[in-house]
XYZ file of C-alpha atoms in Angstrom:
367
model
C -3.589 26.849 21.835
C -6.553 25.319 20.375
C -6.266 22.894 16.959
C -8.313 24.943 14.619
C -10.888 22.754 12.844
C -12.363 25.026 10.303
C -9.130 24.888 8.044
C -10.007 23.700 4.330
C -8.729 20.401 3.992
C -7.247 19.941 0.217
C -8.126 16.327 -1.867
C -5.016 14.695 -1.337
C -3.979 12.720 -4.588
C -0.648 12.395 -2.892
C 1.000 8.116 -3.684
C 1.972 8.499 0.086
C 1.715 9.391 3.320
C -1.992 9.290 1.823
C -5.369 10.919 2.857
C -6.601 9.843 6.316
C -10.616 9.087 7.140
C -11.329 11.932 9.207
C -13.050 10.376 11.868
C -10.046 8.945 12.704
C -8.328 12.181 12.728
C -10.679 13.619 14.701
C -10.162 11.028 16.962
C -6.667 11.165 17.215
C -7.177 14.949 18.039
C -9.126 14.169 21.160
C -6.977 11.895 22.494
C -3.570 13.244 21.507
C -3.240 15.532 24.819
C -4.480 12.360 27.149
C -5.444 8.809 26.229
C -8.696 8.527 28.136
C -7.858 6.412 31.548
C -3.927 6.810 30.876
C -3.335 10.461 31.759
C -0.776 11.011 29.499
C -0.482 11.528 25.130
C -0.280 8.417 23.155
C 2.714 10.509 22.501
C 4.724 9.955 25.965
C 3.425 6.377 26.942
C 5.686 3.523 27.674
C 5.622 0.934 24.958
C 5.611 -1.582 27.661
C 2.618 -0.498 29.228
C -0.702 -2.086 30.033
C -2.164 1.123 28.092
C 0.232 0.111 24.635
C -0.159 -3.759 25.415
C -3.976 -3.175 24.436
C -3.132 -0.728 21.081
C -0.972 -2.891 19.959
C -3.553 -6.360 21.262
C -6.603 -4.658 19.665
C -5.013 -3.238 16.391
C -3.991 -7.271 15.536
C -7.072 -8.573 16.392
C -9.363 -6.209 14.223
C -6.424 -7.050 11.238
C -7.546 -10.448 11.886
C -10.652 -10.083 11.889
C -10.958 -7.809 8.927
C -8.394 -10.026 6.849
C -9.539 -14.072 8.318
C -5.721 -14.516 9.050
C -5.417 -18.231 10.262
C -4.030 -18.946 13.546
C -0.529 -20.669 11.811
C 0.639 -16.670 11.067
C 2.249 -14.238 12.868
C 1.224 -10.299 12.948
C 4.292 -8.190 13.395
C 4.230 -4.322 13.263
C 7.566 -3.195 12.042
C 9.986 0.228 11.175
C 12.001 0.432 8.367
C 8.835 0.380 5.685
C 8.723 -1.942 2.911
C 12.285 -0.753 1.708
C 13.553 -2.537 4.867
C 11.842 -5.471 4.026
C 13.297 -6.126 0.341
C 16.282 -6.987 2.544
C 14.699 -8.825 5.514
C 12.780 -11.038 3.281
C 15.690 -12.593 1.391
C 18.365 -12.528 4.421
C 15.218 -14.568 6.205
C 13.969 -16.680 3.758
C 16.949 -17.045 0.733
C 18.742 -19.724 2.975
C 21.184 -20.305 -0.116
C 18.609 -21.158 -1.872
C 18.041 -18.996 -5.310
C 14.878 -16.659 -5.263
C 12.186 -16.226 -7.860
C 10.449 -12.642 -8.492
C 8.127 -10.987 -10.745
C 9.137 -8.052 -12.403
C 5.847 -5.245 -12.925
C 7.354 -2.271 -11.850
C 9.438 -0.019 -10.198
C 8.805 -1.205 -6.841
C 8.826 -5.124 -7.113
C 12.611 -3.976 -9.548
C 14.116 -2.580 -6.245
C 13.108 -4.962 -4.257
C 15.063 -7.424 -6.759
C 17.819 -5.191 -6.605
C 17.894 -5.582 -2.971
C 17.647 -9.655 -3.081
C 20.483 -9.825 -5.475
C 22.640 -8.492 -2.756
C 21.863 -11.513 -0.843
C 21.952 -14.748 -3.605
C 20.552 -15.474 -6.686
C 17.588 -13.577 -7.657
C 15.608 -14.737 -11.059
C 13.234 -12.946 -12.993
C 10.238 -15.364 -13.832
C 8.092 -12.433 -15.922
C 8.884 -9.211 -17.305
C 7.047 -6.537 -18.048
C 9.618 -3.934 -18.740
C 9.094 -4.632 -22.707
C 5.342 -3.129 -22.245
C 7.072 -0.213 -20.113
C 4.793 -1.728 -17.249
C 1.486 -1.761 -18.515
C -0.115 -4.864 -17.338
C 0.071 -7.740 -14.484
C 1.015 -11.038 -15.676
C -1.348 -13.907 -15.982
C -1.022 -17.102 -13.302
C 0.280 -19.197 -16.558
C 2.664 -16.528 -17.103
C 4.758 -17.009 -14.314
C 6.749 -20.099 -13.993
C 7.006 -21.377 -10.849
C 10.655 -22.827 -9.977
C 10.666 -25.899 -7.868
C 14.212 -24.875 -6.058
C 13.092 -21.414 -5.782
C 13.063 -20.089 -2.149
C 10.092 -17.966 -2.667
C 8.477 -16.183 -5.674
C 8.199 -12.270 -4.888
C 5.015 -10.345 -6.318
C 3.975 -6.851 -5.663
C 0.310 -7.147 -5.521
C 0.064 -2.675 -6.664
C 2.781 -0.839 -8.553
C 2.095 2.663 -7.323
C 4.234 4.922 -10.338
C 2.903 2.431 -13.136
C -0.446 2.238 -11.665
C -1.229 -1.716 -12.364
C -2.978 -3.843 -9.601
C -3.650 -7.553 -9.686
C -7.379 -7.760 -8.505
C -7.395 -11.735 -7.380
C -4.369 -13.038 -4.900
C -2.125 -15.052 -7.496
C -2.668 -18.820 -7.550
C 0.446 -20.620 -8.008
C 0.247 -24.183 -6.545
C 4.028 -25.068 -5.136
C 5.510 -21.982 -4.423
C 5.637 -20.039 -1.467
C 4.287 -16.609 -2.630
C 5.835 -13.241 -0.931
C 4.039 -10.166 -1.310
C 4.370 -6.430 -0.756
C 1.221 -5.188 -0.615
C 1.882 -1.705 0.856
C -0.352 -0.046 -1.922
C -3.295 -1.870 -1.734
C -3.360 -3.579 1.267
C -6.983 -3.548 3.047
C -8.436 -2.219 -0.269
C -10.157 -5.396 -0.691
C -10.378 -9.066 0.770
C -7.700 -10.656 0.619
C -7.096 -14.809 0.880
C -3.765 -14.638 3.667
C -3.522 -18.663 2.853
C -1.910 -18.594 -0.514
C 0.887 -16.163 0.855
C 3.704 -17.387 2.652
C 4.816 -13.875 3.677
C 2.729 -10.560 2.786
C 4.525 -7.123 3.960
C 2.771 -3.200 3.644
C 3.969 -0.094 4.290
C 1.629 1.798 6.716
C 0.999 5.083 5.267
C -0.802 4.467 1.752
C -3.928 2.543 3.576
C -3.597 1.916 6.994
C -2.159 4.816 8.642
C 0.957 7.335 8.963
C 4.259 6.483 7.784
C 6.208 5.200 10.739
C 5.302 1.013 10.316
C 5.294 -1.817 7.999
C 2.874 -4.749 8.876
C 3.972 -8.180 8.482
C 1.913 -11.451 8.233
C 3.809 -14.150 8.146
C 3.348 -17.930 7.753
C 5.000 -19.612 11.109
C 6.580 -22.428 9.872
C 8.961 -19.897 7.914
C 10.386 -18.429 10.726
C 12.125 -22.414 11.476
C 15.206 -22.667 10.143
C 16.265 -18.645 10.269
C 20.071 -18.741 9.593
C 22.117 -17.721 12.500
C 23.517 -14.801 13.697
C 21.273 -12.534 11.386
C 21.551 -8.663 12.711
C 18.913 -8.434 15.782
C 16.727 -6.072 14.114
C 16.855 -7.977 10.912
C 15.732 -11.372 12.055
C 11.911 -11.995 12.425
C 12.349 -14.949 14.717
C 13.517 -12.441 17.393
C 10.452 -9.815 16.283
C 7.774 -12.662 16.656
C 9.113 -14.051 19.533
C 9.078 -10.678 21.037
C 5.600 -10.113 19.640
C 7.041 -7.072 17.811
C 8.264 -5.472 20.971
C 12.154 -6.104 21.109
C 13.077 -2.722 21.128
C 10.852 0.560 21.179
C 8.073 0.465 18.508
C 6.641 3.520 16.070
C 4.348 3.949 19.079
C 1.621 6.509 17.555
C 1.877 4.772 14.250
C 0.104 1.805 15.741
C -1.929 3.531 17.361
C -3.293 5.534 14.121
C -3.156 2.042 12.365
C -5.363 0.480 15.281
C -7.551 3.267 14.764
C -7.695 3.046 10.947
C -8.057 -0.779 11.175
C -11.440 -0.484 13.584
C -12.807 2.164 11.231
C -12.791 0.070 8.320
C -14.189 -2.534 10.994
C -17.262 -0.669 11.918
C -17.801 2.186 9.475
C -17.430 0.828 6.199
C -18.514 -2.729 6.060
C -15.012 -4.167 6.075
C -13.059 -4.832 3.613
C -15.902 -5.743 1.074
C -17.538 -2.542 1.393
C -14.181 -0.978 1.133
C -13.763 -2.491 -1.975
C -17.150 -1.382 -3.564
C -16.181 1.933 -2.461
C -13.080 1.807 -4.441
C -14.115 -0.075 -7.691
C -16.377 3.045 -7.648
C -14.378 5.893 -7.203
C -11.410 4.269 -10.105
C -14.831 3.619 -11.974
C -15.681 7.069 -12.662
C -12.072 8.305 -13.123
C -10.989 6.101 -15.590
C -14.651 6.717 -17.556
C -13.736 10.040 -17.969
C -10.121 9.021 -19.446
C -12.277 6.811 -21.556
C -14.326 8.932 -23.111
C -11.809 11.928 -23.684
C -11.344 10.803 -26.990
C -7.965 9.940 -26.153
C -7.139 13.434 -24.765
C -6.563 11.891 -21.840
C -4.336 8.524 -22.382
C -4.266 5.696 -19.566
C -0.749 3.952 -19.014
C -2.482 0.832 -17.639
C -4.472 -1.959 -19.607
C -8.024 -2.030 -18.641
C -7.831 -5.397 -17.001
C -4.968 -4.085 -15.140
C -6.093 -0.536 -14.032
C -5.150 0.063 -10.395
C -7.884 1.102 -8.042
C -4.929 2.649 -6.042
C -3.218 4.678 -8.214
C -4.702 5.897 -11.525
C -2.055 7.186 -14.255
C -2.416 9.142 -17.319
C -0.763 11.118 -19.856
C -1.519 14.652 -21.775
C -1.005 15.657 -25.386
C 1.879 17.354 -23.781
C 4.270 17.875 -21.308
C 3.041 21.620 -21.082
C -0.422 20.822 -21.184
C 0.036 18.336 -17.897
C 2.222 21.128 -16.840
C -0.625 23.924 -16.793
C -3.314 20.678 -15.394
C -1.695 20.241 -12.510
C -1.396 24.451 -11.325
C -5.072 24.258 -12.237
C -5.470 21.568 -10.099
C -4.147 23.147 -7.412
C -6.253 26.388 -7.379
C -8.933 24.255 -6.871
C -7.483 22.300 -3.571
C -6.520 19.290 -5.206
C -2.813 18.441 -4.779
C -0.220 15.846 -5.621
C -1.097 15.063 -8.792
C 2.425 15.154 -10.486
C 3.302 12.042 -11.984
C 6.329 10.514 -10.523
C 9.362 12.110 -11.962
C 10.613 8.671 -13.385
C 7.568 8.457 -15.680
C 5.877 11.939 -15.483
C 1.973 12.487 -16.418
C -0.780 12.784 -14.008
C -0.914 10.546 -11.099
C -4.120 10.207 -8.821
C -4.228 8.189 -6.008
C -7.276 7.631 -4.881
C -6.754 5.301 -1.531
C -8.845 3.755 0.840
C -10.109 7.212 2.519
C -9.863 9.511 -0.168
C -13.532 10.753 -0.369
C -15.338 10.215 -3.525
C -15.916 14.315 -3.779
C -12.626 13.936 -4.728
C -12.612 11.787 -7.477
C -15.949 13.913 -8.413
C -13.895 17.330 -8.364
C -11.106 15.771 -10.367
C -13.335 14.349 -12.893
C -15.014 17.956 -13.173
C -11.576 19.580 -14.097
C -10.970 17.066 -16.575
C -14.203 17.330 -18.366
C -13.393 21.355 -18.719
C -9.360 21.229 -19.067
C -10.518 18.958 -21.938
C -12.645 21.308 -23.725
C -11.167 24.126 -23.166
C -7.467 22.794 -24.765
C -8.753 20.469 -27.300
């Protein structure tokens, strides 16, 4: 039976597994009974074949390409997600050696959580006081000379804060999860020792975590770490020791030459994000305070745009409005509640234009 491609696709404000550019799609579509040249789905091929050898070869190149990754890192495409790797980083890198981590939201708290299991995990900024409103400042943080690594998370998805520059913090080897924003701007790989993102916000379905990853910190792994937890054994098997998320690479590779070829990279990404946030949060700004940001300006996430009503009923009745119009998963995470839009890499700007149109009349109609 024939996929049928006249079905009205919804905007999908949805934190994750996130819109996907349709050409890619489309793509995927075409090739999904047989990969030209390999006679069989992307589906059914052998992850140690010629065929998957080039997938997985081409999808770390264009990374490369798109991100300038120097030659002294190593690409690996993982499982597990980032959740995995709040425990592989400090089982790798802790070495009984306290870690440092930055505390702006929910996501960089768990992976704390996770590191304390391991040793001694420190918070060197808070931002729980503020209820998460803001990113610290470089001068904020202090960097601990004995510290094993200093944690950030680069976009805090239920919050909705986003450091815009890669931190600069002279002596410390900097860890990041990036699996909210990652590829939704340049980034400068060099002042990251480690820098870990979950596949299906940006690049592609859920299924993979991408890991770049400074080769000199993969000496001195401790022994007899769990196979699957040791990235030693992942490099050295150039992410192939056991079978890989096969089709999630393959949508990443696809994803990754997209942004490539179609979009001008990752700085024409970025214009094209900076101005879809742009006209959302102008219409939160001039609402009059109808509609209430969570984030401080200089904070705002590009990602993931959050906002309160003047009442629980009101977002309530804004978001089964929303969805008679095709726009779904905008629910605020249940741990915070509001309105949540994300707006990622291929979410169209028709979106953010339809969205913006429903605010405009929810507002004067219940004001």
């Amino acid at each position: 039976m024939a996929i049928s491609t006249t079905t009205k696709r919804i905007y999908n404000f949805s934190a994750g597994p996130a819109t996907l550019p349709l050409p890619v799609l489309e793509e995927a579509q075409r090739d999904l009974m047989a990969l030209p040249g390999a006679g069989a789905s992307v589906l059914e091929i052998s992850h140690r074949s010629p065929t998957f050898d080039k997938i997985i070869g081409d999808a770390e190149a264009d990374l490369r390409h798109l991100l300038n990754i120097p030659d002294n890192y190593v690409v690996l495409f993982l499982q597990g997600g980032a959740t995995l790797q709040f425990s592989m980083v400090p089982v790798n890198l802790m070495r009984g050696r306290p870690a440092d981590y930055v505390k702006c939201g929910t996501w960089s708290k768990k992976a704390m959580d996770e590191a304390k299991k391991e040793g001694e995990a420190r918070v060197v900024w808070d931002g729980s006081a503020d209820k998460f409103n803001r990113m610290p400042e470089a001068s904020e943080i202090k960097v601990n000379a004995d510290a094993a690594y200093l944690h950030v998370t680069s976009n805090e998805t239920i919050e909705g804060v986003e450091y815009h520059t890669d931190p600069h913090l002279p002596g410390a080897t900097v860890v990041c999860d990036a699996s909210s924003d990652f590829l939704s701007r340049p980034m400068d790989v060099s002042r990251y020792g480690l820098i870990y993102a979950g596949a299906q916000k940006n690049v592609g379905p859920a299924g993979a975590v991408i890991v770049i990853m400074r080769k000199d910190l993969l000496e001195g792994t401790p022994a007899k770490l769990h196979t699957m937890l040791d990235y030693k054994v992942m490099a050295d098997n150039k992410s192939l020791y056991n079978t890989p998320p096969v089709f999630t690479i393959y949508m990443v590779g696809l994803v990754l030459r997209w942004l490539r070829t179609e979009v001008g990279g990752l700085p024409g990404m970025l214009k094209k994000n900076q101005e879809k946030a742009n006209l959302l949060y102008s219409a939160i700004d001039r609402s009059g305070g109808f509609y209430k940001g969570h984030a401080q300006p200089q904070s705002r996430s590009l990602m993931n745009v959050t906002f309160r009503l003047p009442s629980e009923e009101l977002e309530k009745k804004f978001v089964k409005e929303a969805e008679t119009r095709h726009m779904d998963g905008l629910k605020g995470h249940r741990s915070v509640g509001g309105i949540r839009a994300s707006i990622y890499n291929a979410f169209p700007y028709e979106g953010v234009e339809a969205l913006v149109e429903l605010m405009d009349e929810f507002h004067q109609k219940n004001s």
